[in-house]
């Protein structure tokens, strides 16, 4: 995962030293205004701009401020390093000269990773693991889908969860805690210094406790005196474990705060109910409950118990569900081709979970029954956080398909009834999740054939899952498309030309449908092609026309939609590519500070 916003700049060299930078500039000819950008080694997330003027080198540190903007000390804030360089290429505004010519990386020069790059990634993993008890593929999916949100969380509250953080305790109490038990060199804790929000670090060395004030500069960065600056206390602590940076020794073992050690890792309620069977009324309330989340932050997908269904390796998926383990509610969630979908509760060894139950109505219709069995067969093979999971089949008074519950309903309805509150960033986040689920399907060689906003269900406002595998097919290992023998009751407005003309279905035709689904999402649940008849839609597409850009839809997102609607499937992007585009757009808008925030922190120039 690359979250370095300078990574795409051709004049960015990563973590190179000052003398390496000067070497590159020399080789490039030492013309006035030639410049390059490199990573700052002393301030996490910051850069240094190296410029030539009058055959001399000038190095300007670019700080990343807490609100996500970038600026020279005392200079104007900018949304990103690219915007900053563009600004100074037009106007010197305090530099020795305007930036004239980028010193481009040669094709064989790779961006050099810095020591902090892996530190940051490792910490992100550690944070996700500790907070959500995730591992393996589920952890990867969580990180990819929520990286910008996670980075923000880490920057603000991560240290509070750490075992070495003791909160508001006095210097004496800190010493008492460090002296209790073994006292190896480097044993440490971090505490609040006073009401001002600053921190102190207390550590043992030679059986004596030393106290250090953790400094915070004007932009909010933390450091030891004269030491490397970090965005967060946690990052500083991780760094001080590797490098003394002015301390008597590097940090060693944490002096554990009993309170924090008990708190983590926190588990969603349904995984905590081991062995205990609460009364049914308590179950309904608790089963979809979430990890304790601070009031002031939005729920992330991983806060919901359905994010990582197979955390416990002993929990084998049972295909057949016993009727006695299933409580069926009268509440109908919706209806589909072969009956209705009801709310219910499933009892499992590790607790009880809310479920949606697809009840087959007309048992006598052999075809419908077979269709439902096929859907179950497909769903049984899928395991991804962004795909509705099937929990099993129950053959009792009716044939029933038991699925995990997505209680916030279909995406199109959610968007059309929340037009005023749902932001573009929110839609991008959800559609990125859908693209991740579709990329997974593509990798597994499944075609969905009915991707549409009505078939994206929401578990919570920020958590989407692909559902309705009624038309889905598994492709053979050597096939890259499925040929339907007959044309059925098809959602033609979502279908690619090759589906309509030749009944050929592939992941590429799902990509076309993804484009239509995006259009639905960015129009807040609008109806594609409005009142046009299907035959008119076909003519419209054949003539090269495509639906227009929805009002306020970001340009990059409309460009991606149009790529999904590439007429020839050979030239259409696959989901690997679509997910990449969704991801980079999602990250770019979340990393950028909002213009008004940038303006608010603007300081007068020297
Ligand atoms: P389907 O037959 O799959 O199209 O489902 C019909 C309707 O039932 C959907 O539009 C949803 O409103 C509801 N539904 C289906 N599956 C679920 C689920 N897993 N969780 C919540 N509601 C569901």
XYZ file of C-alpha atoms and ligand atoms in Angstrom:
629
model
C 0.000 0.000 0.000
C 1.553 3.269 -1.016
C 0.021 6.214 0.746
C 2.880 8.603 -0.035
C 1.128 11.395 -1.940
C 4.389 12.236 -3.753
C 4.834 8.704 -5.100
C 3.487 9.643 -8.557
C 5.710 12.679 -9.051
C 8.479 12.040 -11.606
C 10.877 14.334 -9.715
C 10.390 12.569 -6.363
C 13.294 10.395 -5.167
C 12.011 9.121 -1.806
C 14.386 8.770 1.094
C 17.721 9.977 -0.325
C 20.332 11.999 1.529
C 21.142 15.656 0.939
C 24.395 14.787 -0.854
C 22.614 12.259 -3.104
C 20.113 14.975 -4.003
C 22.953 17.354 -4.865
C 24.572 14.641 -6.995
C 21.350 14.203 -9.010
C 21.049 17.952 -9.532
C 24.694 18.182 -10.648
C 24.182 15.418 -13.189
C 21.106 17.255 -14.451
C 23.198 20.315 -15.318
C 22.883 22.830 -12.433
C 20.597 25.164 -14.376
C 18.841 27.859 -12.350
C 15.527 26.638 -10.952
C 16.113 22.923 -11.514
C 14.593 21.031 -8.588
C 13.738 17.692 -7.022
C 11.706 16.503 -4.069
C 12.817 13.986 -1.453
C 11.529 12.546 1.775
C 12.395 14.424 4.938
C 14.391 12.202 7.259
C 13.604 14.227 10.345
C 9.888 14.714 10.158
C 7.494 11.925 9.319
C 5.338 12.675 6.309
C 7.393 15.743 5.414
C 9.572 16.453 2.365
C 12.572 18.496 1.336
C 12.640 20.496 -1.865
C 16.156 20.844 -3.286
C 16.661 23.679 -5.793
C 19.647 25.039 -7.728
C 20.229 28.793 -8.032
C 23.394 30.500 -9.095
C 25.304 27.191 -9.068
C 24.371 26.684 -5.398
C 22.038 24.204 -3.699
C 19.116 25.289 -1.563
C 17.160 22.828 0.565
C 13.734 23.728 1.892
C 11.895 21.488 4.371
C 8.219 20.980 3.558
C 6.175 20.204 6.669
C 3.094 18.075 6.771
C 0.739 19.780 9.172
C -1.770 18.022 11.410
C -4.697 18.980 9.177
C -2.987 17.237 6.258
C -1.731 20.340 4.426
C 1.866 20.882 3.296
C 3.876 24.060 3.570
C 7.330 25.595 3.885
C 7.883 26.982 7.365
C 5.745 30.103 7.435
C 4.580 29.616 3.852
C 1.154 29.080 2.323
C -0.474 25.689 2.953
C -1.220 23.402 0.000
C -3.339 20.276 -0.345
C -0.464 18.039 -1.422
C 3.201 18.040 -2.486
C 2.193 18.186 -6.163
C 0.042 21.280 -5.607
C 2.829 22.891 -3.586
C 5.411 22.377 -6.348
C 2.977 23.629 -8.967
C 2.362 26.775 -6.951
C 6.088 27.551 -6.590
C 6.693 26.913 -10.275
C 4.597 29.989 -10.985
C 5.788 32.212 -8.174
C 9.003 32.136 -6.084
C 7.028 33.544 -3.117
C 10.015 33.561 -0.746
C 12.209 30.862 -2.363
C 15.480 31.876 -4.086
C 13.709 31.457 -7.412
C 10.610 29.903 -8.950
C 10.850 26.183 -9.747
C 11.728 26.000 -13.420
C 12.634 22.485 -14.458
C 12.038 19.202 -12.669
C 15.096 16.988 -12.248
C 13.432 13.779 -13.455
C 14.220 10.331 -12.124
C 15.868 8.152 -14.733
C 13.823 5.077 -15.690
C 16.104 2.802 -13.672
C 15.990 4.923 -10.489
C 13.345 3.669 -8.092
C 11.875 5.779 -5.291
C 13.924 4.898 -2.234
C 11.790 3.714 0.667
C 12.504 5.368 4.020
C 12.882 3.756 7.423
C 9.517 5.186 8.406
C 7.655 3.706 5.457
C 7.760 0.173 6.782
C 7.432 1.460 10.347
C 4.173 3.125 9.415
C 2.861 0.060 7.609
C 3.810 -2.276 10.418
C 2.090 -0.030 12.899
C -1.027 0.101 10.790
C -1.095 -3.701 10.777
C -0.463 -3.844 14.491
C -3.224 -1.335 15.118
C -5.779 -3.224 13.025
C -4.774 -6.510 14.594
C -5.085 -5.179 18.134
C -8.298 -3.278 17.674
C -10.305 -5.637 15.534
C -8.608 -8.962 16.184
C -8.069 -9.455 12.463
C -5.435 -11.499 10.694
C -4.525 -12.699 7.231
C -6.759 -11.890 4.303
C -9.431 -10.170 6.424
C -6.782 -7.817 7.809
C -5.490 -7.061 4.299
C -9.002 -6.309 3.065
C -9.658 -4.067 6.061
C -6.478 -2.109 5.443
C -6.977 -1.709 1.701
C -10.586 -0.628 2.057
C -10.069 1.799 4.959
C -6.444 2.961 4.769
C -7.138 6.714 4.852
C -9.621 6.372 7.706
C -7.197 4.162 9.651
C -4.329 6.575 9.204
C -6.458 9.367 10.588
C -7.422 7.262 13.587
C -3.825 6.311 14.227
C -2.768 9.909 14.122
C -5.228 10.916 16.812
C -6.079 8.169 19.265
C -3.815 5.163 18.691
C -1.592 5.701 21.737
C -4.559 5.496 24.101
C -4.879 1.791 23.375
C -1.232 0.990 23.960
C -0.224 -1.005 27.046
C 2.545 1.532 27.827
C 0.138 4.473 28.006
C -0.911 5.218 31.598
C -2.994 8.344 31.098
C -3.194 10.926 33.811
C -0.811 9.705 36.526
C 1.655 11.804 38.541
C 5.413 11.574 38.253
C 5.521 9.773 41.641
C 2.862 7.280 40.597
C 4.767 6.702 37.338
C 7.900 5.910 39.343
C 5.985 3.614 41.663
C 4.657 1.656 38.675
C 8.104 1.397 37.062
C 9.721 0.213 40.293
C 7.147 -2.485 40.880
C 8.276 -5.851 39.559
C 11.451 -6.328 37.494
C 13.354 -3.194 36.456
C 15.273 -3.977 33.266
C 16.990 -1.086 31.477
C 14.636 0.569 29.036
C 11.387 -0.356 30.829
C 9.124 2.613 30.125
C 5.720 4.227 30.274
C 4.088 7.324 28.794
C 1.791 9.519 30.867
C -0.063 12.808 30.514
C 2.064 15.587 31.939
C -0.627 18.017 32.937
C -3.887 19.468 31.714
C -2.189 21.027 28.656
C -2.299 17.758 26.751
C 1.459 17.244 26.702
C 3.112 13.928 27.506
C 6.040 12.641 29.533
C 8.119 9.555 29.038
C 9.459 7.802 32.127
C 12.038 5.037 31.833
C 14.274 2.873 33.973
C 18.033 2.811 33.503
C 20.473 1.341 36.067
C 17.597 0.947 38.553
C 16.898 4.692 38.381
C 13.847 6.293 36.754
C 14.458 9.112 34.242
C 11.701 11.456 33.089
C 11.619 13.179 29.722
C 9.192 15.701 28.417
C 7.809 14.852 24.990
C 7.952 18.069 23.027
C 5.239 19.159 20.662
C 5.957 21.822 18.050
C 3.524 24.381 16.672
C 2.266 22.052 13.967
C 1.518 19.387 16.601
C 4.459 17.051 15.928
C 6.066 15.097 18.766
C 9.767 14.641 19.450
C 12.569 14.399 22.001
C 14.576 17.662 22.236
C 16.519 18.000 18.954
C 15.128 14.641 17.853
C 13.153 13.360 14.898
C 9.599 14.651 14.727
C 6.553 12.409 14.432
C 2.848 12.895 13.869
C 1.901 10.639 16.748
C 3.200 9.635 20.156
C 2.955 6.017 19.104
C 5.266 6.546 16.146
C 7.739 8.348 18.393
C 7.708 5.454 20.868
C 8.234 2.894 18.078
C 11.160 4.945 16.818
C 12.706 5.298 20.275
C 12.695 1.523 20.527
C 15.149 1.479 17.616
C 17.122 4.647 18.263
C 17.925 6.399 21.570
C 17.646 9.847 19.919
C 18.918 11.633 23.058
C 17.608 9.223 25.733
C 19.988 7.323 28.057
C 19.122 4.158 26.181
C 16.607 2.831 23.657
C 13.147 1.944 24.947
C 12.723 -1.644 26.001
C 9.814 -3.469 27.540
C 6.592 -1.619 28.255
C 5.519 -1.072 31.832
C 2.022 -2.400 31.274
C -1.000 -0.404 32.288
C -3.384 -3.031 33.628
C -6.381 -1.085 32.384
C -5.202 -0.978 28.752
C -4.038 -4.578 28.755
C -7.540 -5.728 29.722
C -9.183 -3.544 27.129
C -7.403 -4.935 24.099
C -8.072 -6.632 21.856
C -11.735 -5.794 21.896
C -14.026 -8.306 20.292
C -17.434 -7.835 18.782
C -20.196 -9.109 21.004
C -21.082 -12.144 18.925
C -17.583 -13.554 19.332
C -17.572 -12.985 23.047
C -20.632 -14.999 23.938
C -18.714 -18.272 24.127
C -20.788 -20.948 25.783
C -23.278 -18.573 27.321
C -26.765 -18.472 25.898
C -28.467 -15.192 26.675
C -32.262 -14.846 26.606
C -33.684 -14.327 23.081
C -34.623 -10.687 23.601
C -31.036 -9.906 24.611
C -29.755 -11.795 21.602
C -31.561 -9.741 19.041
C -30.095 -6.577 20.482
C -26.577 -7.916 20.903
C -26.036 -10.017 17.842
C -25.310 -7.228 15.414
C -23.771 -5.042 18.038
C -20.318 -3.748 17.463
C -17.004 -3.216 19.160
C -17.198 -0.278 21.556
C -16.636 2.679 19.304
C -15.998 6.198 20.548
C -19.038 8.379 20.010
C -17.271 10.882 17.841
C -16.232 8.543 15.084
C -18.079 6.831 12.290
C -18.398 3.049 12.287
C -15.859 1.337 10.082
C -16.714 -1.949 8.347
C -14.450 -3.815 10.773
C -16.507 -2.592 13.724
C -19.314 -4.874 12.526
C -19.243 -8.495 13.583
C -19.808 -9.672 9.998
C -16.485 -8.382 8.764
C -14.402 -11.418 9.531
C -16.691 -14.403 9.726
C -14.042 -17.088 9.923
C -11.826 -15.737 12.575
C -12.126 -18.865 14.638
C -10.512 -21.646 12.561
C -12.498 -24.268 14.453
C -15.724 -22.759 13.253
C -16.433 -24.842 10.182
C -19.092 -23.702 7.829
C -22.038 -26.012 7.985
C -24.008 -26.298 4.855
C -27.049 -27.846 6.518
C -28.677 -25.900 9.285
C -30.965 -27.598 11.760
C -34.396 -26.081 12.070
C -34.088 -26.029 15.863
C -31.166 -23.609 15.592
C -33.161 -21.113 13.593
C -35.625 -18.544 14.927
C -37.691 -16.984 12.150
C -39.178 -13.563 12.644
C -42.368 -12.472 10.964
C -40.622 -9.350 9.659
C -40.203 -9.470 5.901
C -37.064 -7.777 4.613
C -38.035 -7.960 0.982
C -39.095 -10.289 -1.753
C -37.333 -11.780 -4.723
C -37.921 -14.154 -7.601
C -38.596 -17.201 -5.549
C -40.237 -16.030 -2.377
C -39.625 -13.662 0.450
C -36.668 -12.781 2.624
C -37.299 -12.845 6.371
C -35.411 -11.709 9.420
C -34.214 -14.326 11.904
C -31.621 -15.466 14.428
C -29.227 -18.390 14.069
C -27.801 -20.144 17.123
C -24.161 -21.198 16.757
C -21.566 -22.502 19.217
C -19.938 -19.122 19.495
C -23.105 -17.114 20.001
C -26.139 -16.029 18.087
C -26.258 -13.978 14.960
C -28.893 -12.036 13.099
C -29.632 -13.592 9.744
C -31.663 -13.010 6.608
C -33.577 -16.049 5.455
C -34.633 -16.505 1.859
C -37.741 -18.679 2.025
C -38.695 -20.634 -1.070
C -42.448 -20.320 -1.521
C -43.500 -22.625 -4.230
C -41.784 -25.885 -3.358
C -43.425 -27.675 -6.222
C -41.678 -25.731 -8.847
C -38.684 -27.882 -9.493
C -36.929 -25.268 -11.557
C -37.137 -22.619 -8.853
C -35.863 -25.049 -6.249
C -32.906 -25.959 -8.454
C -32.198 -22.296 -9.047
C -32.057 -21.648 -5.306
C -29.799 -24.655 -4.759
C -27.441 -23.298 -7.414
C -27.377 -19.906 -5.736
C -26.536 -21.611 -2.430
C -23.803 -23.651 -4.106
C -22.171 -20.502 -5.504
C -22.433 -18.499 -2.288
C -21.032 -21.389 -0.285
C -17.738 -21.049 -2.126
C -17.294 -17.346 -1.469
C -15.596 -15.755 1.505
C -14.899 -12.039 1.336
C -15.942 -9.191 3.640
C -17.639 -7.389 0.749
C -19.830 -10.291 -0.325
C -22.938 -11.394 1.590
C -22.036 -14.682 3.218
C -24.235 -17.706 3.085
C -24.407 -19.512 6.398
C -26.238 -22.593 5.144
C -29.421 -24.187 3.883
C -32.258 -25.337 6.076
C -34.669 -27.832 4.634
C -37.765 -27.753 6.843
C -41.302 -26.456 6.286
C -39.770 -24.680 3.300
C -36.368 -24.708 1.695
C -34.517 -21.797 3.272
C -31.264 -20.093 2.369
C -29.707 -18.582 5.485
C -27.473 -15.573 4.965
C -25.763 -13.029 7.129
C -27.857 -9.954 7.693
C -27.275 -6.646 5.956
C -29.724 -4.610 7.952
C -29.264 -1.192 6.345
C -30.835 -2.438 3.098
C -30.129 -1.945 -0.615
C -27.760 0.815 -1.721
C -30.191 2.519 -4.130
C -32.870 2.921 -1.452
C -30.357 4.057 1.165
C -28.985 6.729 -1.145
C -32.314 8.015 -2.404
C -33.593 8.460 1.138
C -30.392 10.040 2.484
C -29.560 12.474 -0.324
C -28.886 15.341 2.033
C -26.470 13.630 4.377
C -24.452 11.213 2.239
C -21.278 12.788 0.843
C -19.380 11.966 -2.361
C -16.508 10.616 -0.219
C -18.953 8.209 1.403
C -20.174 6.941 -1.978
C -16.594 6.544 -3.205
C -15.733 4.536 -0.083
C -18.736 2.213 -0.617
C -18.089 1.750 -4.345
C -14.456 0.987 -3.597
C -15.643 -1.810 -1.318
C -17.891 -3.124 -4.101
C -14.946 -3.094 -6.504
C -12.933 -5.102 -3.958
C -15.688 -7.709 -3.721
C -15.923 -7.881 -7.533
C -12.155 -8.190 -7.868
C -12.377 -11.180 -5.534
C -15.137 -12.732 -7.680
C -13.061 -12.163 -10.817
C -10.066 -13.885 -9.203
C -12.251 -16.843 -8.242
C -13.605 -17.033 -11.799
C -17.225 -16.300 -10.931
C -19.514 -14.065 -12.939
C -22.258 -12.281 -11.046
C -24.562 -11.321 -13.942
C -26.816 -9.127 -11.828
C -24.605 -6.419 -10.388
C -26.796 -3.377 -9.707
C -27.302 -0.930 -6.839
C -30.412 -2.883 -5.730
C -28.142 -5.886 -5.144
C -25.587 -4.051 -3.037
C -26.728 -4.364 0.552
C -25.482 -2.267 3.432
C -24.561 -3.789 6.766
C -23.994 -0.312 8.143
C -23.809 3.056 6.451
C -20.102 2.588 5.773
C -20.125 -1.127 4.916
C -21.360 -2.579 1.639
C -21.749 -6.165 0.492
C -22.606 -7.650 -2.874
C -25.633 -9.919 -2.785
C -28.104 -11.847 -4.954
C -26.188 -14.607 -6.637
C -29.344 -15.956 -8.283
C -27.961 -15.492 -11.800
C -24.304 -16.120 -10.963
C -22.150 -18.740 -12.622
C -18.822 -20.365 -11.871
C -16.672 -20.461 -14.972
C -14.607 -23.498 -15.878
C -10.863 -23.159 -15.365
C -10.235 -22.578 -19.080
C -13.313 -20.518 -19.838
C -13.400 -16.806 -19.720
C -17.047 -16.455 -20.441
C -20.367 -18.199 -19.845
C -22.720 -18.672 -22.765
C -26.353 -18.739 -21.815
C -28.456 -21.096 -23.920
C -31.554 -18.992 -23.648
C -32.249 -15.387 -22.900
C -34.139 -15.018 -19.631
C -35.705 -12.263 -17.601
C -32.617 -10.147 -17.723
C -31.655 -6.727 -16.335
C -30.789 -5.511 -19.849
C -30.076 -1.904 -18.889
C -27.158 -3.212 -16.803
C -25.872 -5.545 -19.520
C -22.900 -5.119 -21.835
C -23.471 -5.369 -25.611
C -21.939 -8.870 -25.860
C -24.456 -10.182 -23.272
C -27.379 -8.853 -25.254
C -26.130 -9.825 -28.714
C -24.338 -13.099 -28.050
C -25.466 -14.080 -24.505
C -21.808 -14.102 -23.506
C -21.125 -13.304 -19.842
C -17.740 -12.702 -18.254
C -16.126 -10.628 -15.521
C -15.744 -7.987 -18.217
C -19.506 -7.856 -18.644
C -19.767 -7.492 -14.847
C -17.420 -4.503 -15.256
C -19.983 -2.882 -17.590
C -22.656 -3.439 -14.910
C -20.298 -1.967 -12.304
C -20.219 1.219 -14.418
C -24.039 1.364 -14.385
C -24.029 0.684 -10.626
C -21.587 3.554 -10.147
C -23.924 5.792 -12.133
C -26.824 4.744 -9.881
C -24.743 5.475 -6.798
C -23.556 8.906 -7.927
C -27.132 9.884 -8.858
C -28.243 8.822 -5.352
C -30.279 5.915 -6.589
C -31.332 7.341 -9.962
C -32.839 5.115 -12.664
C -30.398 4.395 -15.470
C -31.535 5.528 -18.929
C -34.612 7.050 -17.271
C -37.747 6.071 -19.149
C -36.013 4.772 -22.272
C -37.225 1.400 -23.543
C -34.670 -1.410 -23.637
C -34.548 -1.419 -27.450
C -33.858 2.323 -27.424
C -31.083 1.820 -24.883
C -29.472 -0.728 -27.201
C -29.625 1.700 -30.114
C -28.292 4.498 -27.880
C -25.259 2.378 -26.886
C -24.642 1.173 -30.469
C -24.532 4.779 -31.657
C -21.667 5.393 -29.237
C -23.687 7.420 -26.730
C -23.377 6.908 -22.999
C -25.226 8.220 -19.949
C -24.185 11.710 -18.894
C -22.071 12.590 -15.900
C -24.308 12.780 -12.812
C -24.513 16.207 -11.185
C -21.618 16.764 -8.770
C -20.034 13.425 -9.695
C -16.228 13.793 -9.596
C -14.662 13.837 -13.043
C -12.345 10.912 -12.275
C -15.312 8.769 -11.312
C -17.175 9.588 -14.535
C -14.043 8.769 -16.533
C -13.942 5.358 -14.842
C -17.665 4.786 -15.585
C -17.045 5.484 -19.254
C -14.093 3.076 -19.254
C -16.427 0.416 -17.838
C -18.720 1.150 -20.796
C -16.021 0.430 -23.397
C -17.914 -1.276 -26.224
C -15.431 -4.064 -26.916
C -14.936 -6.292 -23.914
C -11.301 -6.957 -24.934
C -10.566 -3.269 -24.461
C -12.599 -2.838 -21.283
C -10.621 -2.756 -17.976
C -10.902 -5.775 -15.668
C -11.780 -5.532 -11.965
C -8.117 -5.577 -11.016
C -7.778 -2.294 -12.880
C -11.153 -0.918 -11.757
C -10.346 -1.582 -8.102
C -6.973 0.120 -8.539
C -8.642 3.240 -9.945
C -11.292 3.261 -7.194
C -8.609 2.805 -4.565
C -6.344 5.573 -5.763
C -9.265 7.991 -6.046
C -10.574 6.987 -2.607
C -7.140 7.514 -1.034
C -6.500 10.759 -2.875
C -9.687 12.478 -1.701
C -9.307 11.234 1.853
C -5.655 12.284 2.120
C -6.260 15.749 0.847
C -7.200 18.436 3.277
C -10.362 20.295 2.425
C -9.596 23.729 0.911
C -11.400 25.576 3.712
C -9.291 23.732 6.328
C -6.168 24.735 4.467
C -7.257 28.358 4.384
C -8.085 28.388 8.082
C -4.525 27.553 9.074
C -2.932 29.925 6.623
C -0.165 31.975 8.196
C 1.274 35.216 6.898
C 4.394 34.717 4.813
C 7.713 35.971 6.168
P -33.188 -10.993 -3.478
O -34.185 -12.046 -3.748
O -31.827 -11.561 -3.181
O -33.156 -9.936 -4.527
O -33.655 -10.263 -2.109
C -34.829 -9.500 -2.056
C -34.725 -8.416 -0.986
O -34.552 -9.009 0.293
C -33.521 -7.487 -1.144
O -33.796 -6.412 -1.988
C -33.278 -7.025 0.291
O -34.137 -5.959 0.612
C -33.684 -8.243 1.109
N -32.482 -9.048 1.415
C -31.940 -10.039 0.677
N -30.854 -10.549 1.270
C -30.667 -9.855 2.406
C -29.689 -9.891 3.456
N -28.670 -10.750 3.442
N -29.819 -9.021 4.473
C -30.832 -8.129 4.507
N -31.777 -8.050 3.556
C -31.714 -8.896 2.519
